[in-house]
Amino acid sequence: MKNDLFEPDVIAGDEIALDSEQRIKVLSPSLLVAKRFFRNRLAIAGLVIISAMFLFSFVGGWVSPYGEDQVFMGYDVMSKDYAGVTVNKEYRYVEKQEGAMPSLLRANFILALNSGKTQFESNGLVYDIVGEGEEFYTVKQNGRELALVSKKIFDAKSAGTVFTYEFRYLAEKAMQPGADTQFEYRGKTFSVEADEGSTSIYTVDGAQKSLYAIVSDFIVNPVSDDVFLSLEFKAAIQNAVNNKKDTFVFTDAKGRQQEYTILRKDFQFFVKKQTSTRLIQIYEGPGKKHLLGTDANGMDLMTRLMYGGRISLIIGFIVILLENTIGVILGGLSGYFGKWLDNLLMRLVDIFNCIPHLPLLIIIGAVMDSMHVNPKTRIYYLMFILGFLYWPGTARMVRGQILSLREREFMTATEAAGLTVSRRIFKHLVPNVIPQLIVLATMGLGDIILMESTLSFLGLGVKFPYASWGNIISAVSNVYVMTNYWFVWIPAGMLILLTVLGFNFIGDGLRDAFDPKMKR
Amino acid sequence: MRNYIIKRLLLNIVILFFVALVIYTILRLIPTSYIENLAREKASLPGGKSYKEWLEQLNVLYGMNIGIFRGFIQWLGSAVRGNFGDSWYYNVPVTQKFATVIWNSFFLALVALFLEVFIAIPLGILAARKQYSKTDYAVTVFALIGISLPTFYIATLLKLVFSIKLGWLDLYGTVGRFYDQLSPAGQFLDMAKHYILPVITLTIVSVGSLMRYSRTNMLEVLNSDFIRTARAKGLPERKVINKHAFRNTLIPIVTIVGGMLPGLFGGAMITETLFQIEGIGYTSYRAMVSGDIPFSMFYMIFIAFLTLVGTLIADILYAVVDPRVRVS
């Protein structure tokens, strides 16, 4: 220390007096404090850590290309149900007029058919069953045709085609073995060609044939309503099912090839398609796009950490400000005026000191949970409650300092000089308490950040969508996340540790620096 | 001395009264989610009464229909007779539940305190003896890291390393799966094994402050005149440290450790909750989160009581251990 204070060059000149200004480098008390502070390596480390945290949280959130609660989506190929195929085992009815064959009639028809009758009675009327072919009947009453009954399923080529009773009748007649394969309907010629398992119906226009419909035992339905399955596709499915294939490739009208897999379950077949699906990217590992990966909601963790730091630091500073304002005013009043006021305020401090902080905060947090308090309002409440709980420590310290300072000569001097009370307190007493206050506040910042993160970890502090280091770590309540996704919680904990450690280092360094007895 | 203690005791009773009043008022002012949830549950059962009717009936049943001040007097009246009501969440008298879980907390805290004292004091003294050396820096940094570590973080890290990666210890609970089939000695060992991680967690997060406290005190003692005298008269350094300095540095340490003793019953809420140890901390955490007023009230008064007793013990010990201190 000597070399700093005395400059050897000047000592050489012997006319200079001992206390000459040229000879002695004068340092103000605050400069001395700063000098002592900067000589403490831990304090410097703390300063660096805290500056880095501020940069990270406040500038980082602004630099980061992503938002605090931006959800990242990605595409992934997934096997999804596309269509269902069922083998038809039941008779289906095509009515000549709507409502011509109600369900009671249908039931009676089935009963009669199963017992081999060609007539049945219902509601006093007699109905005839006319066998038109294999598993193909018409129901008549008094010679009047009511409906056509068959097991065949007709699939049209174009959407919106309706198969009328007459068309079905003519088509199915033409499909019977040995029958004429051509028929006329409403001035158009149709021809029927049987394949294995299914039958195709073509419209014939001179020499040209074009596919009109397919008749089979399969019911093919798309899973979602907005998809119309083309006849070619249905034919491809039927072909694959008939040939007992597990997969088939279908080229659609636009020429795109797509592989489908078929899953068989009794008489049902599920056609699955490899579709690219939009998914939330959860727990994506660290990479170029997301430096620390993404969390359970598909949000960028690095950005969440930045915003979380912002909230933790802001909460810390506001609570400290609140706590110190209350503490300095009450402690100052108590220490300066003494007597009954001191007694009253100190008992108040005793009472507040006894109220357990964590349990009270947990209860209030749980109540806010059950009241569904808005997450933003919650943060304000949290700051207010923390400030209100932490003031007694400051008040007690300020009071103790002022009690001892009050008795010093300089205070007697201010009284003799006739200064007003407020001037004496705030100009002469409080500035002398400020060093201790700063030390206490710096250490207190760490405590508040710890308390806030503990509450957020328990889910009772800062809540989603707001990020906080504590609530980022709370993902570990899921053991799978804890084990497999270290990048979700380890960095957040490190940031809490570093920040609190930084504040403690600075506080420690400041305490040593402010202490005139320290010999360094 | 006796008058001083009596005076302090009376003062503490007054403080405790007001603390109870403040806590009771806070608990009554905030809505009791427990009763509302219960009423909602009961109202949704078929053939039941409406939510409003249930709420009214339950409020009467749980004694929440009377004014805050009358309610407090009633609570106080039964509390001084040792009756703290029935826990809503556990459905047993509060004191009965307390008696079944308190010893788990106590043993956890006791072992942690032993470790703490045996690590913190020697290291603190060592750091003070070699002030500003590498050892001193290392101890200071270690102590500050301990203070700065969030309990939940260190607990999770320990779980990850020892339970998952190494697979040596269980993640949760106080007993293993085959506890009932073990011999008494085996049962004890099994239980002890489950307490390893909680004890380490608790020790790491609380060892720092005691370490720093003993370092600061030792520094103060080493800078005092009688140590300079001891050195000046040519005593060997070992004797200076072990006889003159150590004994004097013990005075404040004994005081502060004495003041920590009542806290052993307070429960380590976060640690117990994370390791699911049925101690007072975990038990009251669950009660508080579900809005169980009698249990919360009891626990908070209990903690306030322990704080007061701790301060009192520290103050009395200070006078007892150090004959220079005279009670005024």
mmCIF file of C-alpha atoms in Angstrom, chain A residues 25 50 75 79 85 106 128 134 138 167 198-199 212 217 231 242 249 279 336 395 418 451 473:
data_model
loop_
_atom_site.group_PDB
_atom_site.id
_atom_site.type_symbol
_atom_site.label_atom_id
_atom_site.label_comp_id
_atom_site.label_asym_id
_atom_site.label_seq_id
_atom_site.Cartn_x
_atom_site.Cartn_y
_atom_site.Cartn_z
ATOM 1 C CA LYS A 25 -1.582 11.383 -2.967
ATOM 2 C CA ILE A 50 -23.382 -10.098 -12.188
ATOM 3 C CA TYR A 75 -42.687 -31.629 -39.369
ATOM 4 C CA SER A 79 -47.990 -43.280 -39.835
ATOM 5 C CA VAL A 85 -61.882 -51.073 -45.186
ATOM 6 C CA ARG A 106 -86.234 -55.154 -43.047
ATOM 7 C CA ASP A 128 -93.119 -61.316 -51.593
ATOM 8 C CA GLU A 134 -77.134 -64.926 -55.870
ATOM 9 C CA THR A 138 -86.295 -57.678 -54.597
ATOM 10 C CA PHE A 167 -79.656 -48.540 -62.147
ATOM 11 C CA SER A 198 -64.693 -57.053 -57.860
ATOM 12 C CA THR A 199 -66.686 -55.986 -60.838
ATOM 13 C CA TYR A 212 -68.140 -45.554 -64.142
ATOM 14 C CA ASP A 217 -67.769 -56.649 -51.083
ATOM 15 C CA LEU A 231 -62.170 -45.159 -57.519
ATOM 16 C CA ASN A 242 -57.629 -59.570 -52.014
ATOM 17 C CA VAL A 249 -47.984 -48.165 -53.571
ATOM 18 C CA LEU A 279 -45.672 -31.352 -34.304
ATOM 19 C CA TYR A 336 -33.631 8.429 16.383
ATOM 20 C CA ALA A 395 -35.022 -1.905 10.168
ATOM 21 C CA GLY A 418 -29.811 24.081 14.980
ATOM 22 C CA MET A 451 -36.626 -17.523 -2.302
ATOM 23 C CA ILE A 473 -36.135 -26.374 -13.125
#
